[in-house]
PDB file of C-alpha atoms in Angstrom:
ATOM      1  CA  MET A   1       0.135   0.094  -0.161  1.00 52.00           C
ATOM      2  CA  GLU A   2       1.342   3.479  -0.862  1.00 57.00           C
ATOM      3  CA  THR A   3       2.095   5.779   2.398  1.00 55.00           C
ATOM      4  CA  ARG A   4       1.070   9.348   1.194  1.00 61.00           C
ATOM      5  CA  ASN A   5       3.620  12.015   2.998  1.00 59.00           C
ATOM      6  CA  LEU A   6       1.442  14.091   5.727  1.00 54.00           C
ATOM      7  CA  PRO A   7       2.041  17.731   6.028  1.00 55.00           C
ATOM      8  CA  ALA A   8       4.486  19.213   8.730  1.00 55.00           C
ATOM      9  CA  ILE A   9       3.566  20.741  11.732  1.00 52.00           C
ATOM     10  CA  ARG A  10       5.282  23.321  12.649  1.00 53.00           C
ATOM     11  CA  ALA A  11       4.765  24.913  15.923  1.00 50.00           C
ATOM     12  CA  LEU A  12       3.237  28.390  15.914  1.00 56.00           C
ATOM     13  CA  ARG A  13       5.027  31.525  16.392  1.00 58.00           C
ATOM     14  CA  PRO A  14       3.327  34.872  18.112  1.00 55.00           C
ATOM     15  CA  ALA A  15       2.415  37.561  15.969  1.00 45.00           C
ATOM     16  CA  TRP A  16       5.570  39.587  15.567  1.00 36.00           C
ATOM     17  CA  ASN A  17       3.548  42.673  16.671  1.00 43.00           C
ATOM     18  CA  LYS A  18       1.907  40.976  19.479  1.00 50.00           C
ATOM     19  CA  GLY A  19       1.810  43.322  22.508  1.00 47.00           C
ATOM     20  CA  ARG A  20       2.982  46.498  20.401  1.00 47.00           C
ATOM     21  CA  ILE A  21       2.168  49.828  19.403  1.00 42.00           C
ATOM     22  CA  VAL A  22       2.010  49.410  15.787  1.00 46.00           C
ATOM     23  CA  GLY A  23       1.183  52.035  12.598  1.00 54.00           C
ATOM     24  CA  GLN A  24       2.000  55.740  13.129  1.00 74.00           C
ATOM     25  CA  LYS A  25       4.548  56.799  15.532  1.00 83.00           C
ATOM     26  CA  ARG A  26       4.012  59.669  17.712  1.00 85.00           C
ATOM     27  CA  PRO A  27       5.523  63.220  17.054  1.00 87.00           C
ATOM     28  CA  LEU A  28       7.208  64.721  20.030  1.00 93.00           C
ATOM     29  CA  LYS A  29       5.864  67.470  21.750  1.00 92.00           C
ATOM     30  CA  PRO A  30       7.700  70.608  21.899  1.00 93.00           C
ATOM     31  CA  LYS A  31       8.267  69.982  25.939  1.00 95.00           C
ATOM     32  CA  HIS A  32       9.840  67.022  24.706  1.00 96.00           C
ATOM     33  CA  VAL A  33      12.113  68.266  22.737  1.00 96.00           C
ATOM     34  CA  TRP A  34      13.014  70.360  25.355  1.00 96.00           C
ATOM     35  CA  ALA A  35      13.578  67.371  28.132  1.00 97.00           C
ATOM     36  CA  ILE A  36      15.328  65.391  25.851  1.00 97.00           C
ATOM     37  CA  ARG A  37      17.543  68.274  24.732  1.00 97.00           C
ATOM     38  CA  VAL A  38      18.408  69.170  28.113  1.00 97.00           C
ATOM     39  CA  ARG A  39      19.414  65.656  29.153  1.00 97.00           C
ATOM     40  CA  LEU A  40      21.629  65.570  26.500  1.00 97.00           C
ATOM     41  CA  GLU A  41      23.375  69.214  27.153  1.00 96.00           C
ATOM     42  CA  LEU A  42      23.729  68.161  30.828  1.00 97.00           C
ATOM     43  CA  ALA A  43      25.157  64.658  29.819  1.00 96.00           C
ATOM     44  CA  GLU A  44      27.572  66.717  27.515  1.00 96.00           C
ATOM     45  CA  ASN A  45      26.449  64.116  24.686  1.00 97.00           C
ATOM     46  CA  HIS A  46      27.319  66.139  21.645  1.00 97.00           C
ATOM     47  CA  ARG A  47      27.152  63.584  19.316  1.00 96.00           C
ATOM     48  CA  ASP A  48      23.595  62.521  20.313  1.00 97.00           C
ATOM     49  CA  LEU A  49      22.297  66.495  21.061  1.00 98.00           C
ATOM     50  CA  ALA A  50      23.726  67.309  17.382  1.00 97.00           C
ATOM     51  CA  LEU A  51      22.059  64.132  16.189  1.00 97.00           C
ATOM     52  CA  PHE A  52      18.465  65.149  18.056  1.00 97.00           C
ATOM     53  CA  ASN A  53      18.841  68.724  16.674  1.00 97.00           C
ATOM     54  CA  LEU A  54      19.620  67.944  12.872  1.00 97.00           C
ATOM     55  CA  ALA A  55      16.877  64.925  12.921  1.00 95.00           C
ATOM     56  CA  ILE A  56      14.445  67.684  13.844  1.00 94.00           C
ATOM     57  CA  ASP A  57      15.902  70.187  11.435  1.00 93.00           C
ATOM     58  CA  SER A  58      16.248  67.590   8.491  1.00 91.00           C
ATOM     59  CA  LYS A  59      12.771  66.060   8.473  1.00 89.00           C
ATOM     60  CA  LEU A  60      14.727  62.869   7.060  1.00 90.00           C
ATOM     61  CA  GLY A  61      13.559  59.504   7.301  1.00 89.00           C
ATOM     62  CA  GLY A  62      16.452  57.600   9.445  1.00 92.00           C
ATOM     63  CA  CYS A  63      18.058  55.912   6.126  1.00 92.00           C
ATOM     64  CA  ASP A  64      19.239  59.770   4.567  1.00 93.00           C
ATOM     65  CA  LEU A  65      19.741  60.936   7.945  1.00 96.00           C
ATOM     66  CA  VAL A  66      22.329  58.548   9.207  1.00 96.00           C
ATOM     67  CA  ARG A  67      23.617  58.683   5.478  1.00 95.00           C
ATOM     68  CA  MET A  68      24.527  62.460   5.516  1.00 96.00           C
ATOM     69  CA  LYS A  69      28.201  63.624   4.969  1.00 95.00           C
ATOM     70  CA  VAL A  70      30.054  66.504   6.211  1.00 96.00           C
ATOM     71  CA  ALA A  71      30.043  68.778   3.107  1.00 95.00           C
ATOM     72  CA  ASP A  72      26.334  68.684   3.629  1.00 96.00           C
ATOM     73  CA  VAL A  73      26.016  71.254   6.472  1.00 96.00           C
ATOM     74  CA  MET A  74      28.999  72.448   6.288  1.00 94.00           C
ATOM     75  CA  ALA A  75      30.795  74.979   3.958  1.00 93.00           C
ATOM     76  CA  SER A  76      34.240  76.777   3.886  1.00 89.00           C
ATOM     77  CA  GLY A  77      34.455  75.549   7.788  1.00 89.00           C
ATOM     78  CA  GLN A  78      31.471  76.639   8.854  1.00 94.00           C
ATOM     79  CA  ILE A  79      28.136  75.259   9.145  1.00 96.00           C
ATOM     80  CA  LYS A  80      25.511  76.075   6.522  1.00 95.00           C
ATOM     81  CA  GLU A  81      21.964  77.898   7.063  1.00 95.00           C
ATOM     82  CA  ARG A  82      20.396  75.860   4.796  1.00 93.00           C
ATOM     83  CA  ALA A  83      21.274  71.758   3.508  1.00 92.00           C
ATOM     84  CA  SER A  84      20.015  70.222   0.985  1.00 91.00           C
ATOM     85  CA  VAL A  85      20.162  66.293   0.389  1.00 91.00           C
ATOM     86  CA  LEU A  86      19.235  64.002  -2.183  1.00 89.00           C
ATOM     87  CA  GLN A  87      16.413  61.586  -0.264  1.00 84.00           C
ATOM     88  CA  SER A  88      16.598  57.527  -1.111  1.00 84.00           C
ATOM     89  CA  LYS A  89      13.250  56.739  -2.200  1.00 81.00           C
ATOM     90  CA  THR A  90      12.329  59.082  -4.207  1.00 79.00           C
ATOM     91  CA  GLN A  91      15.837  60.524  -5.782  1.00 84.00           C
ATOM     92  CA  LYS A  92      14.706  63.603  -5.288  1.00 82.00           C
ATOM     93  CA  PRO A  93      16.782  66.965  -3.052  1.00 87.00           C
ATOM     94  CA  VAL A  94      14.919  68.008  -0.193  1.00 86.00           C
ATOM     95  CA  ARG A  95      16.331  71.560   1.496  1.00 89.00           C
ATOM     96  CA  PHE A  96      15.876  72.350   5.180  1.00 91.00           C
ATOM     97  CA  GLU A  97      17.137  75.069   7.484  1.00 91.00           C
ATOM     98  CA  ILE A  98      19.351  74.356   9.747  1.00 95.00           C
ATOM     99  CA  SER A  99      18.612  76.289  12.825  1.00 94.00           C
ATOM    100  CA  GLU A 100      21.055  78.684  15.101  1.00 96.00           C
ATOM    101  CA  GLY A 101      20.664  75.803  17.789  1.00 96.00           C
ATOM    102  CA  THR A 102      21.319  72.757  15.839  1.00 96.00           C
ATOM    103  CA  ARG A 103      24.566  74.473  14.232  1.00 97.00           C
ATOM    104  CA  SER A 104      26.290  75.690  17.489  1.00 97.00           C
ATOM    105  CA  SER A 105      25.458  71.593  18.496  1.00 97.00           C
ATOM    106  CA  LEU A 106      26.423  70.476  14.937  1.00 97.00           C
ATOM    107  CA  ALA A 107      30.467  73.389  15.240  1.00 96.00           C
ATOM    108  CA  ARG A 108      30.954  71.513  19.307  1.00 97.00           C
ATOM    109  CA  TRP A 109      30.478  68.055  17.480  1.00 97.00           C
ATOM    110  CA  MET A 110      32.365  68.835  14.475  1.00 95.00           C
ATOM    111  CA  ARG A 111      35.486  69.366  16.914  1.00 94.00           C
ATOM    112  CA  GLU A 112      34.971  65.641  18.605  1.00 94.00           C
ATOM    113  CA  PRO A 113      37.896  63.920  18.026  1.00 92.00           C
ATOM    114  CA  LEU A 114      36.202  60.949  16.321  1.00 88.00           C
ATOM    115  CA  MET A 115      35.344  63.714  13.503  1.00 92.00           C
ATOM    116  CA  VAL A 116      38.852  64.650  12.564  1.00 88.00           C
ATOM    117  CA  GLY A 117      39.070  63.619   8.684  1.00 87.00           C
ATOM    118  CA  SER A 118      35.246  62.090   8.396  1.00 90.00           C
ATOM    119  CA  GLU A 119      33.605  61.734   5.465  1.00 93.00           C
ATOM    120  CA  TYR A 120      30.648  60.978   7.172  1.00 94.00           C
ATOM    121  CA  LEU A 121      28.580  62.789   9.959  1.00 96.00           C
ATOM    122  CA  TRP A 122      27.901  60.255  12.571  1.00 95.00           C
ATOM    123  CA  PRO A 123      30.766  57.628  11.693  1.00 94.00           C
ATOM    124  CA  GLY A 124      30.570  54.004  12.926  1.00 86.00           C
ATOM    125  CA  ARG A 125      32.713  53.296  16.014  1.00 75.00           C
ATOM    126  CA  PHE A 126      34.716  50.014  14.190  1.00 62.00           C
ATOM    127  CA  HIS A 127      36.522  50.062  10.761  1.00 56.00           C
ATOM    128  CA  GLU A 128      34.203  48.020   8.743  1.00 62.00           C
ATOM    129  CA  ARG A 129      30.966  50.367   9.390  1.00 75.00           C
ATOM    130  CA  LEU A 130      31.406  54.151   7.642  1.00 87.00           C
ATOM    131  CA  HIS A 131      28.789  55.144   9.519  1.00 92.00           C
ATOM    132  CA  ILE A 132      25.907  54.430  12.164  1.00 94.00           C
ATOM    133  CA  SER A 133      23.266  51.944  10.548  1.00 94.00           C
ATOM    134  CA  THR A 134      19.158  52.772  10.817  1.00 94.00           C
ATOM    135  CA  ARG A 135      19.167  50.361  13.239  1.00 94.00           C
ATOM    136  CA  GLN A 136      21.695  51.698  15.626  1.00 94.00           C
ATOM    137  CA  TYR A 137      19.725  54.971  15.030  1.00 96.00           C
ATOM    138  CA  ALA A 138      16.880  53.401  16.146  1.00 96.00           C
ATOM    139  CA  ARG A 139      18.771  52.300  19.287  1.00 96.00           C
ATOM    140  CA  ILE A 140      19.179  55.823  19.959  1.00 97.00           C
ATOM    141  CA  VAL A 141      15.783  57.476  19.310  1.00 97.00           C
ATOM    142  CA  ARG A 142      14.269  54.786  22.229  1.00 97.00           C
ATOM    143  CA  ASP A 143      16.948  55.767  24.431  1.00 97.00           C
ATOM    144  CA  TRP A 144      15.633  59.497  23.943  1.00 97.00           C
ATOM    145  CA  VAL A 145      12.206  58.448  24.294  1.00 97.00           C
ATOM    146  CA  THR A 146      12.682  56.042  27.316  1.00 97.00           C
ATOM    147  CA  SER A 147      14.741  58.762  29.305  1.00 96.00           C
ATOM    148  CA  ILE A 148      11.924  61.215  29.927  1.00 96.00           C
ATOM    149  CA  GLY A 149       9.970  58.754  30.637  1.00 95.00           C
ATOM    150  CA  LEU A 150       7.942  58.059  27.639  1.00 95.00           C
ATOM    151  CA  GLU A 151       6.715  54.692  25.782  1.00 94.00           C
ATOM    152  CA  ALA A 152       9.137  53.572  23.175  1.00 93.00           C
ATOM    153  CA  SER A 153       6.716  51.781  21.347  1.00 92.00           C
ATOM    154  CA  ALA A 154       5.214  54.367  20.290  1.00 92.00           C
ATOM    155  CA  TYR A 155       7.753  56.745  19.474  1.00 93.00           C
ATOM    156  CA  GLY A 156      10.423  55.664  16.586  1.00 93.00           C
ATOM    157  CA  THR A 157      12.992  57.860  13.968  1.00 93.00           C
ATOM    158  CA  HIS A 158       9.758  58.196  12.151  1.00 89.00           C
ATOM    159  CA  SER A 159       8.398  60.608  15.101  1.00 90.00           C
ATOM    160  CA  MET A 160      11.533  62.451  14.456  1.00 92.00           C
ATOM    161  CA  ARG A 161      10.606  62.943  10.708  1.00 87.00           C
ATOM    162  CA  ARG A 162       6.887  64.089  11.816  1.00 86.00           C
ATOM    163  CA  THR A 163       8.077  66.468  14.860  1.00 88.00           C
ATOM    164  CA  LYS A 164       8.783  69.434  13.017  1.00 87.00           C
ATOM    165  CA  VAL A 165       6.284  69.439  10.275  1.00 85.00           C
ATOM    166  CA  THR A 166       3.193  68.697  12.782  1.00 82.00           C
ATOM    167  CA  GLN A 167       3.859  71.919  14.633  1.00 83.00           C
ATOM    168  CA  ILE A 168       4.352  73.797  11.313  1.00 80.00           C
ATOM    169  CA  TYR A 169       1.247  72.513  10.293  1.00 80.00           C
ATOM    170  CA  LYS A 170      -0.633  73.656  13.402  1.00 79.00           C
ATOM    171  CA  LYS A 171       0.187  76.699  13.390  1.00 81.00           C
ATOM    172  CA  THR A 172      -0.187  77.404   9.928  1.00 82.00           C
ATOM    173  CA  SER A 173      -2.403  74.928   8.334  1.00 75.00           C
ATOM    174  CA  ASN A 174      -0.019  75.362   5.116  1.00 78.00           C
ATOM    175  CA  LEU A 175      -0.320  71.420   4.109  1.00 77.00           C
ATOM    176  CA  ARG A 176       1.885  73.017   0.818  1.00 80.00           C
ATOM    177  CA  ALA A 177       4.538  74.291   2.939  1.00 77.00           C
ATOM    178  CA  VAL A 178       4.365  70.504   4.970  1.00 75.00           C
ATOM    179  CA  GLN A 179       4.729  68.650   1.499  1.00 74.00           C
ATOM    180  CA  LEU A 180       8.081  70.985  -0.019  1.00 77.00           C
ATOM    181  CA  LEU A 181       9.652  70.074   3.306  1.00 79.00           C
ATOM    182  CA  LEU A 182       9.121  66.063   3.872  1.00 76.00           C
ATOM    183  CA  GLY A 183      10.159  65.652  -0.129  1.00 76.00           C
ATOM    184  CA  HIS A 184       6.776  64.512  -1.020  1.00 73.00           C
ATOM    185  CA  SER A 185       5.645  64.508  -4.267  1.00 72.00           C
ATOM    186  CA  LYS A 186       1.239  63.863  -3.679  1.00 76.00           C
ATOM    187  CA  MET A 187      -0.503  65.812  -1.375  1.00 75.00           C
ATOM    188  CA  ASP A 188      -2.391  62.971  -0.107  1.00 72.00           C
ATOM    189  CA  SER A 189       1.018  61.196   1.127  1.00 71.00           C
ATOM    190  CA  THR A 190       1.459  64.247   3.439  1.00 70.00           C
ATOM    191  CA  VAL A 191      -2.495  64.248   4.905  1.00 71.00           C
ATOM    192  CA  ARG A 192      -1.804  60.802   5.133  1.00 70.00           C
ATOM    193  CA  TYR A 193       1.501  61.443   6.790  1.00 67.00           C
ATOM    194  CA  LEU A 194       0.211  63.711   9.031  1.00 70.00           C
ATOM    195  CA  GLY A 195      -2.710  62.188   9.742  1.00 68.00           C
ATOM    196  CA  VAL A 196      -4.527  65.768   9.103  1.00 58.00           C
ATOM    197  CA  GLU A 197      -7.593  64.583   8.564  1.00 53.00           C
ATOM    198  CA  LEU A 198      -8.307  62.102  11.766  1.00 56.00           C
ATOM    199  CA  GLU A 199      -6.627  65.209  13.834  1.00 60.00           C
ATOM    200  CA  ASP A 200      -8.814  67.754  12.004  1.00 59.00           C
ATOM    201  CA  ALA A 201     -12.319  65.764  12.835  1.00 55.00           C
ATOM    202  CA  LEU A 202     -11.035  65.548  16.435  1.00 60.00           C
ATOM    203  CA  MET A 203     -10.659  68.899  16.842  1.00 62.00           C
ATOM    204  CA  ILE A 204     -14.414  69.722  15.282  1.00 55.00           C
ATOM    205  CA  SER A 205     -15.916  67.176  17.604  1.00 59.00           C
ATOM    206  CA  GLU A 206     -13.994  68.442  20.977  1.00 66.00           C
ATOM    207  CA  SER A 207     -15.377  72.215  20.063  1.00 65.00           C
ATOM    208  CA  ILE A 208     -18.605  70.720  19.937  1.00 63.00           C
ATOM    209  CA  GLU A 209     -21.078  70.223  23.082  1.00 67.00           C
ATOM    210  CA  ILE A 210     -24.509  68.632  23.680  1.00 62.00           C
TER     211      ILE A 210
END
């Protein structure tokens, strides 16, 4: 009698997102930004302070931020007031401002021994890695948010990208400006990214009492 092969029985693995908060990560509030800055300044963590400030100003995704080069932000020995970076996802340049506080923290970071002769703005600590990885950046962001008592699973590298543009939209309601700053080709992408429709709906709902 012919014996048929029975299907293999595989152990069920727990879902990768079990117990995690998934979906869009929350932007940091201004009070969170200042709390993290103060902690980094007190700790004299010059690299993380410069990285944190530039992450907020540039509004870049993690993969583009970690690959930034010194030449992107510095010219003739001075930190630029504005910079331009080619986004890896769209292959289109996006421009951003570098605020005075960020320029100051970058200038201090440039004086560190690790930065002598470095091509990359955030060099890796090992010879085989030219710059920090996106995974390492994600761990750094997690350390920032947990240091001020925030839930790590609710925030991530995209929180840094969303922080400043969220405040810009709240103060101006100018979606076109946010679209340009994020480098989005379509307005629909910007609307979904900010969660604008839901946020506006909640604000309207909160303003009506019955």
